[in-house]
PDB file of C-alpha atoms in Angstrom:
ATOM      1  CA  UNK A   1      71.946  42.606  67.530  1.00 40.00           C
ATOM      2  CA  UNK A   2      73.103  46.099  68.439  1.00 45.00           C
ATOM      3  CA  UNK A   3      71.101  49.269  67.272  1.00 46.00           C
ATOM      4  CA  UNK A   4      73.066  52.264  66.223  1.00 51.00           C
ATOM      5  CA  UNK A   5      72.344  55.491  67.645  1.00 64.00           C
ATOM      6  CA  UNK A   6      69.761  57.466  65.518  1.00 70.00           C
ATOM      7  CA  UNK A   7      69.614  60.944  64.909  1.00 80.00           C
ATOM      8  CA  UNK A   8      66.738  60.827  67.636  1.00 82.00           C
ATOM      9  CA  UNK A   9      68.740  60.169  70.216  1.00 84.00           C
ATOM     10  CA  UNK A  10      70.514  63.738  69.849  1.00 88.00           C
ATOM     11  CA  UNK A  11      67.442  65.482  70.244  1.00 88.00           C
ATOM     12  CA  UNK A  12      66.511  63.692  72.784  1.00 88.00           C
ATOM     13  CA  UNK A  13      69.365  64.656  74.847  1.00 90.00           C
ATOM     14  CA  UNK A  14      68.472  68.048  74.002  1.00 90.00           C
ATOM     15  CA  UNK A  15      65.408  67.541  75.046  1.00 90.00           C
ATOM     16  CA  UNK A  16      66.538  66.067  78.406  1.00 92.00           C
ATOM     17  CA  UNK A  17      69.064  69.060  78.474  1.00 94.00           C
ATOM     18  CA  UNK A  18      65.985  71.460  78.240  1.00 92.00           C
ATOM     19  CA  UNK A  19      63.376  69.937  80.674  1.00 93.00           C
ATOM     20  CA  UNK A  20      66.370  69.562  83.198  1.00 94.00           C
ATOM     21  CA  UNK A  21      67.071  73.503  82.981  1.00 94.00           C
ATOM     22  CA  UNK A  22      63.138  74.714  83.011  1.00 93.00           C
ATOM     23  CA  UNK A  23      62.579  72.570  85.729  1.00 94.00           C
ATOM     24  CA  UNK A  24      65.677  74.059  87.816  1.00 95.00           C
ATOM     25  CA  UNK A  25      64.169  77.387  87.012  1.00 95.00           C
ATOM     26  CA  UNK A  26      60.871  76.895  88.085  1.00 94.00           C
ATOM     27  CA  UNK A  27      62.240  75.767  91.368  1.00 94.00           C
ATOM     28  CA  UNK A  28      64.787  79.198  91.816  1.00 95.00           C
ATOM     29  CA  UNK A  29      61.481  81.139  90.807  1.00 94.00           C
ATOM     30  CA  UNK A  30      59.070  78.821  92.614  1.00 94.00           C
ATOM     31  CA  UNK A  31      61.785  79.952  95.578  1.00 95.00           C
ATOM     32  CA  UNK A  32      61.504  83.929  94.685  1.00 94.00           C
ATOM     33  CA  UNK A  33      58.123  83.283  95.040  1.00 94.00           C
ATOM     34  CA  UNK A  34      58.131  82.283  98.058  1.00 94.00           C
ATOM     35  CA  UNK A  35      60.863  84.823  99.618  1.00 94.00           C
ATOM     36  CA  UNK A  36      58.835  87.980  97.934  1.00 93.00           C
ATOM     37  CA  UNK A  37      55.616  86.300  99.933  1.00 94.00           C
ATOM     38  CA  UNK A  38      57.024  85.958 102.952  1.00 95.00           C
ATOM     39  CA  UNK A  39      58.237  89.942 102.789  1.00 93.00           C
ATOM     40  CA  UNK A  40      54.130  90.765 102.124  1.00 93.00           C
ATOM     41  CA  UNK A  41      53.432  88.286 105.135  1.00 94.00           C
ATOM     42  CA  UNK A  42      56.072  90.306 107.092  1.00 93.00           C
ATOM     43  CA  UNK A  43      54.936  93.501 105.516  1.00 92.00           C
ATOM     44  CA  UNK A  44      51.011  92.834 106.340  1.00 92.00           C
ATOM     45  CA  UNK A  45      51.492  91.990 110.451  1.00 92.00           C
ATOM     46  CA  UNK A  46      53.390  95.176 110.960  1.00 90.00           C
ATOM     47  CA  UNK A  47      50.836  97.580 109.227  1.00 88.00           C
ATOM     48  CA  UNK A  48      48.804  95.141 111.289  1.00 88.00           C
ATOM     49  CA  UNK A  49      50.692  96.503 114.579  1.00 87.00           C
ATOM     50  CA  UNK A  50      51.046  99.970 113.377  1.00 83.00           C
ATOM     51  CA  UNK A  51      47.051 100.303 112.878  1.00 81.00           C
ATOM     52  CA  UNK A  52      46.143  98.896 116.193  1.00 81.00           C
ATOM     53  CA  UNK A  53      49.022 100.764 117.760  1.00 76.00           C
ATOM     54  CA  UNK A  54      47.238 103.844 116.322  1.00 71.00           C
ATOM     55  CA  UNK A  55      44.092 102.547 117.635  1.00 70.00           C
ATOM     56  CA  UNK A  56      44.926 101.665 121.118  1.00 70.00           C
ATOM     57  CA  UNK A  57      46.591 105.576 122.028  1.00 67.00           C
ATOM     58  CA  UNK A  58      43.601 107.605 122.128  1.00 60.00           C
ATOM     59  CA  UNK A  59      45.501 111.090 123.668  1.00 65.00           C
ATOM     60  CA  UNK A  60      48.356 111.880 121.023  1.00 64.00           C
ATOM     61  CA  UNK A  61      49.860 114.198 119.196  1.00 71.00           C
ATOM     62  CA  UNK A  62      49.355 116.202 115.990  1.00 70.00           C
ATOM     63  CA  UNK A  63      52.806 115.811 115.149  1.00 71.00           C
ATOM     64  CA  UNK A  64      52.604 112.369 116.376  1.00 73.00           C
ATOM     65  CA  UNK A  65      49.472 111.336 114.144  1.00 72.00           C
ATOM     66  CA  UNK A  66      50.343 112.591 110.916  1.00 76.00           C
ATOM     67  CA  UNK A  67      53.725 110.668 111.614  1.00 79.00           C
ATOM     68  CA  UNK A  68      51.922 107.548 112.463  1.00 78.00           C
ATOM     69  CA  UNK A  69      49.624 108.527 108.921  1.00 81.00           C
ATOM     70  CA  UNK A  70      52.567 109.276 107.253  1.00 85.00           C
ATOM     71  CA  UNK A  71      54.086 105.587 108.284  1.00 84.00           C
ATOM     72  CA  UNK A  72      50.938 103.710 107.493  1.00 85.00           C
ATOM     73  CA  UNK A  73      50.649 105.455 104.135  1.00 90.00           C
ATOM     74  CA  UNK A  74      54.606 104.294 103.080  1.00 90.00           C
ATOM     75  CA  UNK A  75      53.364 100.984 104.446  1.00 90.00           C
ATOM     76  CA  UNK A  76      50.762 100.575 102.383  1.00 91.00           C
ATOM     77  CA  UNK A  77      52.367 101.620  99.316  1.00 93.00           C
ATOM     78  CA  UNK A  78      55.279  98.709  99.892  1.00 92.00           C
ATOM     79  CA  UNK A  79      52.511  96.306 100.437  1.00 93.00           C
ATOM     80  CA  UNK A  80      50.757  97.232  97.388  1.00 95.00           C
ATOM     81  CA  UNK A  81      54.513  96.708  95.605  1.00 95.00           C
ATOM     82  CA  UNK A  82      55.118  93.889  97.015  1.00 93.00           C
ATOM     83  CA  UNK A  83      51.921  92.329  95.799  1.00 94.00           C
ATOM     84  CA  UNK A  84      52.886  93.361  92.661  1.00 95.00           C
ATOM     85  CA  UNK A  85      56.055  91.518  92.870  1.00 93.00           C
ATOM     86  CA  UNK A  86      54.288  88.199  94.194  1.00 94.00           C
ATOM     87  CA  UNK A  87      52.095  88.649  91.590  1.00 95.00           C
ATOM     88  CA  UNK A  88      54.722  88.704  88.652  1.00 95.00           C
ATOM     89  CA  UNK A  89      56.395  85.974  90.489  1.00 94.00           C
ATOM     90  CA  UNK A  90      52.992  83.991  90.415  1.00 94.00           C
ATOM     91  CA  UNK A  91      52.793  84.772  87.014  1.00 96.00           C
ATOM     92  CA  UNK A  92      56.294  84.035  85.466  1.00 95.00           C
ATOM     93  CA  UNK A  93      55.926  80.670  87.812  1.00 95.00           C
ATOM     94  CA  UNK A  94      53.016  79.857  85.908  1.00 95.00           C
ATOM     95  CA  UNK A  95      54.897  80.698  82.597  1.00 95.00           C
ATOM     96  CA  UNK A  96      57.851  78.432  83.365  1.00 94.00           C
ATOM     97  CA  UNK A  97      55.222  75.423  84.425  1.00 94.00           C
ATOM     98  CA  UNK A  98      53.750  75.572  80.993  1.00 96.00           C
ATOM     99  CA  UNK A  99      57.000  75.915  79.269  1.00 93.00           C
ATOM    100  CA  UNK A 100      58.049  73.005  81.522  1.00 93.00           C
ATOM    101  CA  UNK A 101      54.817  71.212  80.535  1.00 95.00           C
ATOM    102  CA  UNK A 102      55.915  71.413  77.023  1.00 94.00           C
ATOM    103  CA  UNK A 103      59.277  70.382  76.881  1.00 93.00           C
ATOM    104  CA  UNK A 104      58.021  67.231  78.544  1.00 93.00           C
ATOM    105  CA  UNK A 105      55.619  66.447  75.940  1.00 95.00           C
ATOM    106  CA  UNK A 106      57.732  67.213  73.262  1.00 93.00           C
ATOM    107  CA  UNK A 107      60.713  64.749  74.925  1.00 92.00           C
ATOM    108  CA  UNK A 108      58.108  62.266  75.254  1.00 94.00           C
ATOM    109  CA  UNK A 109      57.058  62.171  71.429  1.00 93.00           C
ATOM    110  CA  UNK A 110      60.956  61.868  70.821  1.00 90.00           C
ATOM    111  CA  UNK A 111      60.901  59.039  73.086  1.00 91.00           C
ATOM    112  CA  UNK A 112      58.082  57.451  71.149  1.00 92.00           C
ATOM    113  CA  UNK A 113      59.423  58.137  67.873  1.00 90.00           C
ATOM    114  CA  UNK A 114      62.897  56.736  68.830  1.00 89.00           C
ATOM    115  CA  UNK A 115      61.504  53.460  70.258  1.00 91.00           C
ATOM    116  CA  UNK A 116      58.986  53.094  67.025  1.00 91.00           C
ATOM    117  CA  UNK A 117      62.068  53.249  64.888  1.00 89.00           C
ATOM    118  CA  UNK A 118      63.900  50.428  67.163  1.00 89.00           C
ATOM    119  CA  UNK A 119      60.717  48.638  66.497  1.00 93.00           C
ATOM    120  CA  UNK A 120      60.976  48.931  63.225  1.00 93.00           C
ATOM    121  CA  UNK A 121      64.965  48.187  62.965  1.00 91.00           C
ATOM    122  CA  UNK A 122      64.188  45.472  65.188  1.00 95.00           C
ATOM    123  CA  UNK A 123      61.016  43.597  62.983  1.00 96.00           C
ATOM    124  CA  UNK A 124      63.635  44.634  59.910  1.00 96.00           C
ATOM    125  CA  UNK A 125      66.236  42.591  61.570  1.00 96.00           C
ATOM    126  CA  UNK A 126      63.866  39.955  61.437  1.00 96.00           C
ATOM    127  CA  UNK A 127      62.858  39.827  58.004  1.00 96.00           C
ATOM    128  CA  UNK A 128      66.006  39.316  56.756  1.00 95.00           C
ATOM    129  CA  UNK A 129      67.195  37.073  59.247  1.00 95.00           C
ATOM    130  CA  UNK A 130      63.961  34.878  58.205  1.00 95.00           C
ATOM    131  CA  UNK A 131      64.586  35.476  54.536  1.00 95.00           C
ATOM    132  CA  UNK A 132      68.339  34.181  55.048  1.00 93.00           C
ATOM    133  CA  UNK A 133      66.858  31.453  57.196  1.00 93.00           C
ATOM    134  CA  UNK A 134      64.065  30.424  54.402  1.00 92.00           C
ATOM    135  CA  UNK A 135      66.609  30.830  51.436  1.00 91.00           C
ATOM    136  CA  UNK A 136      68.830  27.993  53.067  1.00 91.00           C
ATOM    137  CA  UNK A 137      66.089  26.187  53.576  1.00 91.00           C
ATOM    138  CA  UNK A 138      65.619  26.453  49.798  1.00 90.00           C
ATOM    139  CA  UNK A 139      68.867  25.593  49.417  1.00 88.00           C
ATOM    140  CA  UNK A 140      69.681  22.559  51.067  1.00 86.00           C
ATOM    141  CA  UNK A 141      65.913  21.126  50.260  1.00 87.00           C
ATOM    142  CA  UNK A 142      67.086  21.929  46.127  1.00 84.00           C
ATOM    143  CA  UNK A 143      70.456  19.723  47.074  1.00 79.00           C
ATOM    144  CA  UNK A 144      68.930  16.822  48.376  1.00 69.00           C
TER     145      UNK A 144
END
């Protein structure tokens, strides 16, 4: 017995199409994410040198010190940016997840439905192979 395609089976290649592409993007942001932390990692150990740089040089400058204040200060401010960015990136990877999360769900009740209705074509098949089957039987029990 062969089951024709039903109009499930469209949307669940849609479906497919869709979980495929959020899960791709997850993984370039899940990547961003990554990158933009590594820059606040790389960020944090040099204001991490610069303070204890400032520290260790007891006998400078004026000019020197408000240039080393100056440097810390721009420092900061790209940290606190670049938390910022690792924090939208945190946040649009959590977006994607869920988005991901639903497309899954929703491909999975597709799934269900389409294999209820094969199911059902299937047990239908059977009726009315058993009512063919019984109405022979009728027949060739009326002829003897």
């Amino acid at each position: 017995m062969q089951i024709t395609e039903s109009r499930l089976h469209v949307v669940l290649k849609v479906k497919e199409h869709q979980e495929q592409k959020a899960h791709r993007e997850l993984l370039q942001i899940r990547s961003a994410r990554e990158n933009e932390t590594a820059v606040l990692d790389r960020l944090n150990e040099k204001e991490e040198t610069a303070v204890s740089d400032a520290i260790r040089t007891l006998k400078v400058r004026a000019a020197e010190m408000q240039t080393s204040r100056a440097f810390l200060q721009s420092l900061s401010r790209h940290i606190q940016q670049q938390k910022k960015k690792v924090d939208e990136m945190r946040d649009l990877e959590n977006k994607k997840r869920q988005e991901l999360l639903e497309t899954s769900q929703s491909k999975q009740m597709i799934q269900q439905l389409q294999e209820k209705k094969e199911a059902e074509a299937v047990r239908e098949h059977e009726r009315k192979e058993q009512r063919l089957i019984d109405i022979l039987t009728q027949r060739l029990q009326t002829e003897l």
